[in-house]
Amino acid sequence: DDILDRAFTALKPLLRPSAAAKRPRLTGVWKEEGCRRRFSRLLDRLVRLRKERELAQGGEATEKADRVAQGEDILARLCSALMPLLAKDEAATACRRRGTLVGEIARISHGVGLQMSNAVVWDVVRVLEQRGDLATNGRDIELRTVGILDSVAPLKAFACDLPMLDCLARERLEKRAKRRKSREMGKASKRRRVDAAG
């Protein structure tokens, strides 16, 4: 663990947004394209190793990973129950944007007694895409409804799972917002340096 911590501390300067720019502010061998690709692979391996070490030690990290895995399993089963309803709904099958589909999924689920939050519905759309039920081409989407069988599980049966799904969905949104804020801060810092140099 100490070695991993020291490795990340040493590599931290290379993780700044300026290092990933088209003209990175790096020196020495790090300026070479091949070296940057090898560094990216090394970083991926370090991240995976640190996660594996955290899970092996148990505690909060293991509990969170188990909770996420459980949530993904529930979402997959929920999508299986939802797809037959989407396939029979003209408004849902006509959707060509994710945002519009989110609204239709919320309408359909509410109609059968399942009050999903917006955050959970967006997670449902994510899983539909991962499963191949939702074809994408840039921003365009299309539901794949060929061969969809009737559901064996009513949507309302997932009501008891919604609090956990909502919590997980909001955690994902918060992480995404933090990443976006970090990128914006990096861009703002770059603009200030450019303005100061000019």
Short mmCIF file of N, CA, C and O in Angstrom, two decimals, residues 85-183:
data_model
loop_
_atom_site.label_atom_id
_atom_site.label_comp_id
_atom_site.label_asym_id
_atom_site.label_seq_id
_atom_site.Cartn_x
_atom_site.Cartn_y
_atom_site.Cartn_z
N LEU A 85 -42.91 -3.56 -22.11
CA LEU A 85 -43.80 -2.40 -22.04
C LEU A 85 -43.34 -1.31 -23.01
O LEU A 85 -44.18 -0.66 -23.66
N LEU A 86 -42.04 -1.12 -23.11
CA LEU A 86 -41.51 -0.12 -24.04
C LEU A 86 -41.79 -0.53 -25.48
O LEU A 86 -42.13 0.31 -26.32
N ALA A 87 -41.65 -1.83 -25.77
CA ALA A 87 -41.84 -2.32 -27.14
C ALA A 87 -43.27 -2.12 -27.63
O ALA A 87 -43.51 -1.96 -28.83
N LYS A 88 -44.23 -2.12 -26.69
CA LYS A 88 -45.64 -1.97 -27.06
C LYS A 88 -46.10 -0.51 -27.07
O LYS A 88 -47.23 -0.23 -27.45
N ASP A 89 -45.23 0.39 -26.64
CA ASP A 89 -45.61 1.80 -26.52
C ASP A 89 -45.08 2.58 -27.72
O ASP A 89 -43.87 2.68 -27.94
N GLU A 90 -45.99 3.16 -28.50
CA GLU A 90 -45.58 3.88 -29.72
C GLU A 90 -44.71 5.08 -29.42
O GLU A 90 -43.75 5.36 -30.14
N ALA A 91 -45.05 5.82 -28.37
CA ALA A 91 -44.28 7.02 -28.03
C ALA A 91 -42.85 6.65 -27.63
O ALA A 91 -41.89 7.34 -27.99
N ALA A 92 -42.70 5.55 -26.90
CA ALA A 92 -41.36 5.12 -26.47
C ALA A 92 -40.52 4.65 -27.65
O ALA A 92 -39.35 5.01 -27.78
N THR A 93 -41.12 3.84 -28.53
CA THR A 93 -40.37 3.33 -29.67
C THR A 93 -40.03 4.42 -30.68
O THR A 93 -39.12 4.25 -31.49
N ALA A 94 -40.77 5.53 -30.62
CA ALA A 94 -40.51 6.63 -31.55
C ALA A 94 -39.41 7.57 -31.05
O ALA A 94 -38.96 8.45 -31.81
N CYS A 95 -38.95 7.38 -29.81
CA CYS A 95 -37.94 8.28 -29.23
C CYS A 95 -36.62 8.17 -29.99
O CYS A 95 -36.17 7.06 -30.30
N ARG A 96 -36.00 9.32 -30.23
CA ARG A 96 -34.69 9.35 -30.89
C ARG A 96 -33.65 10.10 -30.06
O ARG A 96 -32.54 10.34 -30.54
N ARG A 97 -34.01 10.50 -28.86
CA ARG A 97 -33.08 11.16 -27.95
C ARG A 97 -33.22 10.55 -26.56
O ARG A 97 -34.31 10.18 -26.14
N ARG A 98 -32.12 10.47 -25.83
CA ARG A 98 -32.15 9.87 -24.50
C ARG A 98 -33.07 10.63 -23.56
O ARG A 98 -33.82 10.03 -22.78
N GLY A 99 -33.01 11.96 -23.60
CA GLY A 99 -33.84 12.76 -22.70
C GLY A 99 -35.33 12.49 -22.91
O GLY A 99 -36.10 12.41 -21.94
N THR A 100 -35.73 12.36 -24.16
CA THR A 100 -37.13 12.06 -24.46
C THR A 100 -37.51 10.68 -23.95
O THR A 100 -38.59 10.47 -23.39
N LEU A 101 -36.61 9.72 -24.13
CA LEU A 101 -36.88 8.35 -23.67
C LEU A 101 -36.99 8.30 -22.15
O LEU A 101 -37.82 7.55 -21.62
N VAL A 102 -36.20 9.10 -21.45
CA VAL A 102 -36.29 9.16 -19.99
C VAL A 102 -37.71 9.55 -19.57
O VAL A 102 -38.29 8.95 -18.67
N GLY A 103 -38.27 10.55 -20.25
CA GLY A 103 -39.63 10.98 -19.93
C GLY A 103 -40.66 9.89 -20.19
O GLY A 103 -41.60 9.71 -19.40
N GLU A 104 -40.49 9.16 -21.28
CA GLU A 104 -41.44 8.09 -21.62
C GLU A 104 -41.33 6.92 -20.64
O GLU A 104 -42.35 6.33 -20.26
N ILE A 105 -40.11 6.58 -20.23
CA ILE A 105 -39.93 5.49 -19.26
C ILE A 105 -40.59 5.87 -17.93
O ILE A 105 -41.25 5.05 -17.29
N ALA A 106 -40.39 7.13 -17.52
CA ALA A 106 -41.02 7.59 -16.28
C ALA A 106 -42.54 7.50 -16.37
O ALA A 106 -43.21 7.06 -15.43
N ARG A 107 -43.08 7.91 -17.51
CA ARG A 107 -44.55 7.87 -17.71
C ARG A 107 -45.07 6.43 -17.63
O ARG A 107 -46.05 6.15 -16.93
N ILE A 108 -44.39 5.52 -18.33
CA ILE A 108 -44.84 4.12 -18.37
C ILE A 108 -44.73 3.48 -16.99
O ILE A 108 -45.65 2.78 -16.54
N SER A 109 -43.61 3.70 -16.32
CA SER A 109 -43.43 3.08 -15.00
C SER A 109 -44.41 3.65 -13.98
O SER A 109 -44.96 2.91 -13.16
N HIS A 110 -44.66 4.95 -14.04
CA HIS A 110 -45.64 5.55 -13.13
C HIS A 110 -47.03 4.98 -13.40
O HIS A 110 -47.82 4.79 -12.48
N GLY A 111 -47.31 4.69 -14.65
CA GLY A 111 -48.62 4.15 -15.02
C GLY A 111 -48.91 2.78 -14.44
O GLY A 111 -50.07 2.39 -14.29
N VAL A 112 -47.85 2.02 -14.13
CA VAL A 112 -48.05 0.68 -13.54
C VAL A 112 -47.69 0.65 -12.06
O VAL A 112 -47.54 -0.42 -11.47
N GLY A 113 -47.54 1.84 -11.47
CA GLY A 113 -47.35 1.92 -10.03
C GLY A 113 -45.92 1.94 -9.54
O GLY A 113 -45.67 1.74 -8.34
N LEU A 114 -44.94 2.18 -10.42
CA LEU A 114 -43.54 2.25 -10.00
C LEU A 114 -43.05 3.69 -10.18
O LEU A 114 -42.86 4.15 -11.30
N GLN A 115 -42.84 4.38 -9.06
CA GLN A 115 -42.47 5.79 -9.10
C GLN A 115 -40.95 5.96 -9.08
O GLN A 115 -40.35 6.19 -8.04
N MET A 116 -40.33 5.81 -10.23
CA MET A 116 -38.87 5.94 -10.31
C MET A 116 -38.46 7.41 -10.38
O MET A 116 -39.10 8.20 -11.07
N SER A 117 -37.38 7.75 -9.68
CA SER A 117 -36.85 9.11 -9.76
C SER A 117 -36.16 9.30 -11.11
O SER A 117 -35.83 8.34 -11.80
N ASN A 118 -35.92 10.56 -11.45
CA ASN A 118 -35.23 10.87 -12.71
C ASN A 118 -33.84 10.25 -12.76
O ASN A 118 -33.39 9.77 -13.80
N ALA A 119 -33.15 10.26 -11.60
CA ALA A 119 -31.79 9.70 -11.53
C ALA A 119 -31.81 8.21 -11.83
O ALA A 119 -30.95 7.70 -12.55
N VAL A 120 -32.79 7.49 -11.29
CA VAL A 120 -32.89 6.05 -11.53
C VAL A 120 -33.24 5.77 -13.00
O VAL A 120 -32.69 4.85 -13.61
N VAL A 121 -34.13 6.59 -13.58
CA VAL A 121 -34.51 6.38 -14.98
C VAL A 121 -33.30 6.56 -15.89
O VAL A 121 -33.12 5.81 -16.86
N TRP A 122 -32.45 7.53 -15.59
CA TRP A 122 -31.24 7.71 -16.40
C TRP A 122 -30.32 6.49 -16.27
O TRP A 122 -29.68 6.08 -17.24
N ASP A 123 -30.28 5.89 -15.08
CA ASP A 123 -29.50 4.67 -14.91
C ASP A 123 -30.11 3.53 -15.72
O ASP A 123 -29.38 2.69 -16.27
N VAL A 124 -31.43 3.48 -15.79
CA VAL A 124 -32.11 2.45 -16.60
C VAL A 124 -31.72 2.60 -18.07
O VAL A 124 -31.41 1.62 -18.75
N VAL A 125 -31.70 3.84 -18.56
CA VAL A 125 -31.30 4.09 -19.95
C VAL A 125 -29.86 3.64 -20.17
O VAL A 125 -29.53 3.04 -21.20
N ARG A 126 -29.00 3.90 -19.20
CA ARG A 126 -27.59 3.47 -19.30
C ARG A 126 -27.48 1.95 -19.45
O ARG A 126 -26.74 1.44 -20.30
N VAL A 127 -28.24 1.23 -18.62
CA VAL A 127 -28.19 -0.23 -18.65
C VAL A 127 -28.83 -0.78 -19.92
O VAL A 127 -28.34 -1.76 -20.49
N LEU A 128 -29.90 -0.15 -20.39
CA LEU A 128 -30.51 -0.57 -21.66
C LEU A 128 -29.49 -0.48 -22.79
O LEU A 128 -29.41 -1.36 -23.65
N GLU A 129 -28.69 0.58 -22.76
CA GLU A 129 -27.66 0.75 -23.79
C GLU A 129 -26.57 -0.30 -23.64
O GLU A 129 -26.11 -0.88 -24.63
N GLN A 130 -26.15 -0.58 -22.41
CA GLN A 130 -25.12 -1.59 -22.18
C GLN A 130 -25.58 -2.98 -22.59
O GLN A 130 -24.79 -3.78 -23.09
N ARG A 131 -26.85 -3.26 -22.40
CA ARG A 131 -27.40 -4.57 -22.74
C ARG A 131 -27.62 -4.75 -24.24
O ARG A 131 -27.85 -5.86 -24.71
N GLY A 132 -27.59 -3.65 -24.99
CA GLY A 132 -27.85 -3.73 -26.42
C GLY A 132 -29.31 -3.55 -26.78
O GLY A 132 -29.68 -3.67 -27.95
N ASP A 133 -30.15 -3.24 -25.78
CA ASP A 133 -31.57 -2.99 -26.06
C ASP A 133 -31.78 -1.61 -26.67
O ASP A 133 -32.84 -1.34 -27.24
N LEU A 134 -30.78 -0.76 -26.52
CA LEU A 134 -30.86 0.60 -27.04
C LEU A 134 -29.68 0.83 -27.97
O LEU A 134 -28.52 0.84 -27.54
N ALA A 135 -29.98 0.99 -29.26
CA ALA A 135 -28.94 1.26 -30.25
C ALA A 135 -28.65 2.76 -30.27
O ALA A 135 -29.58 3.57 -30.17
N THR A 136 -27.38 3.12 -30.38
CA THR A 136 -27.01 4.54 -30.39
C THR A 136 -26.13 4.86 -31.59
O THR A 136 -25.34 4.03 -32.03
N ASN A 137 -26.31 6.07 -32.08
CA ASN A 137 -25.48 6.59 -33.16
C ASN A 137 -25.28 8.07 -32.89
O ASN A 137 -26.07 8.90 -33.31
N GLY A 138 -24.22 8.37 -32.12
CA GLY A 138 -24.04 9.74 -31.66
C GLY A 138 -25.11 10.05 -30.63
O GLY A 138 -25.30 9.32 -29.66
N ARG A 139 -25.88 11.11 -30.87
CA ARG A 139 -26.97 11.46 -29.96
C ARG A 139 -28.26 10.72 -30.30
O ARG A 139 -29.19 10.68 -29.49
N ASP A 140 -28.33 10.14 -31.50
CA ASP A 140 -29.53 9.41 -31.92
C ASP A 140 -29.61 8.05 -31.23
O ASP A 140 -28.59 7.38 -31.05
N ILE A 141 -30.83 7.66 -30.86
CA ILE A 141 -31.04 6.36 -30.23
C ILE A 141 -32.21 5.65 -30.91
O ILE A 141 -33.01 6.27 -31.61
N GLU A 142 -32.28 4.35 -30.71
CA GLU A 142 -33.41 3.56 -31.21
C GLU A 142 -33.55 2.30 -30.38
O GLU A 142 -32.59 1.56 -30.17
N LEU A 143 -34.77 2.06 -29.88
CA LEU A 143 -35.02 0.85 -29.10
C LEU A 143 -35.06 -0.36 -30.03
O LEU A 143 -35.67 -0.32 -31.10
N ARG A 144 -34.38 -1.42 -29.62
CA ARG A 144 -34.41 -2.67 -30.38
C ARG A 144 -35.50 -3.56 -29.79
O ARG A 144 -35.32 -4.13 -28.72
N THR A 145 -36.61 -3.67 -30.48
CA THR A 145 -37.78 -4.36 -29.93
C THR A 145 -38.05 -5.72 -30.57
O THR A 145 -39.00 -6.39 -30.20
N VAL A 146 -37.22 -6.13 -31.54
CA VAL A 146 -37.45 -7.40 -32.22
C VAL A 146 -37.16 -8.56 -31.26
O VAL A 146 -36.12 -8.60 -30.60
N GLY A 147 -38.11 -9.50 -31.18
CA GLY A 147 -37.90 -10.69 -30.36
C GLY A 147 -38.11 -10.48 -28.87
O GLY A 147 -37.76 -11.35 -28.07
N ILE A 148 -38.68 -9.33 -28.47
CA ILE A 148 -38.93 -9.07 -27.06
C ILE A 148 -40.11 -9.92 -26.58
O ILE A 148 -41.19 -9.89 -27.17
N LEU A 149 -39.90 -10.68 -25.50
CA LEU A 149 -40.95 -11.53 -24.94
C LEU A 149 -41.67 -10.79 -23.82
O LEU A 149 -41.17 -9.82 -23.26
N ASP A 150 -42.88 -11.28 -23.50
CA ASP A 150 -43.62 -10.68 -22.40
C ASP A 150 -42.86 -10.86 -21.09
O ASP A 150 -42.19 -11.87 -20.87
N SER A 151 -42.97 -9.86 -20.23
CA SER A 151 -42.25 -9.89 -18.95
C SER A 151 -42.88 -10.90 -17.99
O SER A 151 -44.10 -11.07 -17.96
N VAL A 152 -42.02 -11.55 -17.21
CA VAL A 152 -42.51 -12.48 -16.20
C VAL A 152 -42.56 -11.83 -14.82
O VAL A 152 -43.08 -12.41 -13.88
N ALA A 153 -41.99 -10.61 -14.72
CA ALA A 153 -41.96 -9.90 -13.43
C ALA A 153 -42.63 -8.54 -13.60
O ALA A 153 -42.24 -7.76 -14.47
N PRO A 154 -43.64 -8.21 -12.78
CA PRO A 154 -44.28 -6.90 -12.86
C PRO A 154 -43.33 -5.80 -12.37
O PRO A 154 -42.56 -6.02 -11.43
N LEU A 155 -43.40 -4.65 -13.02
CA LEU A 155 -42.51 -3.55 -12.62
C LEU A 155 -42.71 -3.16 -11.16
O LEU A 155 -41.75 -2.82 -10.47
N LYS A 156 -43.95 -3.22 -10.70
CA LYS A 156 -44.25 -2.79 -9.34
C LYS A 156 -43.48 -3.60 -8.30
O LYS A 156 -43.26 -3.15 -7.17
N ALA A 157 -43.05 -4.81 -8.69
CA ALA A 157 -42.31 -5.67 -7.76
C ALA A 157 -40.95 -5.08 -7.38
O ALA A 157 -40.34 -5.50 -6.40
N PHE A 158 -40.47 -4.09 -8.17
CA PHE A 158 -39.16 -3.48 -7.90
C PHE A 158 -39.26 -2.27 -6.98
O PHE A 158 -38.25 -1.61 -6.72
N ALA A 159 -40.45 -1.98 -6.48
CA ALA A 159 -40.65 -0.78 -5.65
C ALA A 159 -39.76 -0.80 -4.41
O ALA A 159 -39.22 0.24 -4.00
N CYS A 160 -39.59 -1.98 -3.80
CA CYS A 160 -38.78 -2.06 -2.57
C CYS A 160 -37.30 -1.81 -2.84
O CYS A 160 -36.53 -1.52 -1.91
N ASP A 161 -36.87 -1.93 -4.10
CA ASP A 161 -35.46 -1.72 -4.46
C ASP A 161 -35.15 -0.27 -4.82
O ASP A 161 -33.97 0.09 -4.95
N LEU A 162 -36.17 0.54 -4.99
CA LEU A 162 -35.96 1.91 -5.48
C LEU A 162 -35.11 2.77 -4.55
O LEU A 162 -34.28 3.56 -5.05
N PRO A 163 -35.27 2.71 -3.22
CA PRO A 163 -34.40 3.55 -2.37
C PRO A 163 -32.91 3.31 -2.61
O PRO A 163 -32.13 4.27 -2.70
N MET A 164 -32.51 2.03 -2.70
CA MET A 164 -31.09 1.72 -2.95
C MET A 164 -30.67 2.18 -4.34
O MET A 164 -29.59 2.76 -4.51
N LEU A 165 -31.51 1.92 -5.36
CA LEU A 165 -31.18 2.33 -6.72
C LEU A 165 -31.05 3.85 -6.81
O LEU A 165 -30.17 4.37 -7.50
N ASP A 166 -31.92 4.56 -6.11
CA ASP A 166 -31.87 6.02 -6.13
C ASP A 166 -30.59 6.53 -5.48
O ASP A 166 -29.95 7.46 -5.99
N CYS A 167 -30.19 5.91 -4.38
CA CYS A 167 -28.96 6.30 -3.69
C CYS A 167 -27.75 6.08 -4.59
O CYS A 167 -26.88 6.96 -4.71
N LEU A 168 -27.68 4.92 -5.25
CA LEU A 168 -26.55 4.62 -6.15
C LEU A 168 -26.53 5.57 -7.34
O LEU A 168 -25.46 6.03 -7.76
N ALA A 169 -27.71 5.86 -7.88
CA ALA A 169 -27.79 6.75 -9.04
C ALA A 169 -27.30 8.15 -8.69
O ALA A 169 -26.59 8.79 -9.46
N ARG A 170 -27.69 8.63 -7.50
CA ARG A 170 -27.27 9.97 -7.08
C ARG A 170 -25.77 10.02 -6.81
O ARG A 170 -25.12 11.04 -7.06
N GLU A 171 -25.21 8.93 -6.30
CA GLU A 171 -23.76 8.88 -6.09
C GLU A 171 -23.03 8.99 -7.42
O GLU A 171 -22.01 9.67 -7.53
N ARG A 172 -23.55 8.30 -8.46
CA ARG A 172 -22.93 8.39 -9.79
C ARG A 172 -23.02 9.81 -10.33
O ARG A 172 -22.06 10.32 -10.93
N LEU A 173 -24.17 10.45 -10.15
CA LEU A 173 -24.33 11.82 -10.63
C LEU A 173 -23.38 12.77 -9.93
O LEU A 173 -22.81 13.67 -10.55
N GLU A 174 -23.18 12.57 -8.62
CA GLU A 174 -22.27 13.43 -7.86
C GLU A 174 -20.83 13.25 -8.35
O GLU A 174 -20.09 14.23 -8.49
N LYS A 175 -20.43 12.00 -8.61
CA LYS A 175 -19.07 11.75 -9.12
C LYS A 175 -18.89 12.39 -10.48
O LYS A 175 -17.85 12.98 -10.77
N ARG A 176 -19.93 12.30 -11.34
CA ARG A 176 -19.85 12.90 -12.66
C ARG A 176 -19.74 14.42 -12.56
O ARG A 176 -18.97 15.06 -13.30
N ALA A 177 -20.50 15.01 -11.62
CA ALA A 177 -20.45 16.45 -11.44
C ALA A 177 -19.07 16.90 -10.94
O ALA A 177 -18.55 17.94 -11.37
N LYS A 178 -18.46 16.11 -10.05
CA LYS A 178 -17.12 16.45 -9.56
C LYS A 178 -16.09 16.39 -10.68
O LYS A 178 -15.21 17.25 -10.77
N ARG A 179 -16.20 15.36 -11.56
CA ARG A 179 -15.26 15.26 -12.68
C ARG A 179 -15.43 16.44 -13.62
O ARG A 179 -14.45 17.01 -14.11
N ARG A 180 -16.69 16.82 -13.87
CA ARG A 180 -16.95 17.96 -14.76
C ARG A 180 -16.39 19.25 -14.16
O ARG A 180 -15.78 20.07 -14.86
N LYS A 181 -16.58 19.43 -12.85
CA LYS A 181 -16.07 20.62 -12.19
C LYS A 181 -14.55 20.66 -12.25
O LYS A 181 -13.95 21.72 -12.47
N SER A 182 -13.91 19.49 -12.08
CA SER A 182 -12.45 19.42 -12.14
C SER A 182 -11.96 19.81 -13.53
O SER A 182 -10.97 20.55 -13.67
N ARG A 183 -12.65 19.32 -14.58
CA ARG A 183 -12.26 19.69 -15.94
C ARG A 183 -12.42 21.18 -16.18
O ARG A 183 -11.56 21.83 -16.80
#
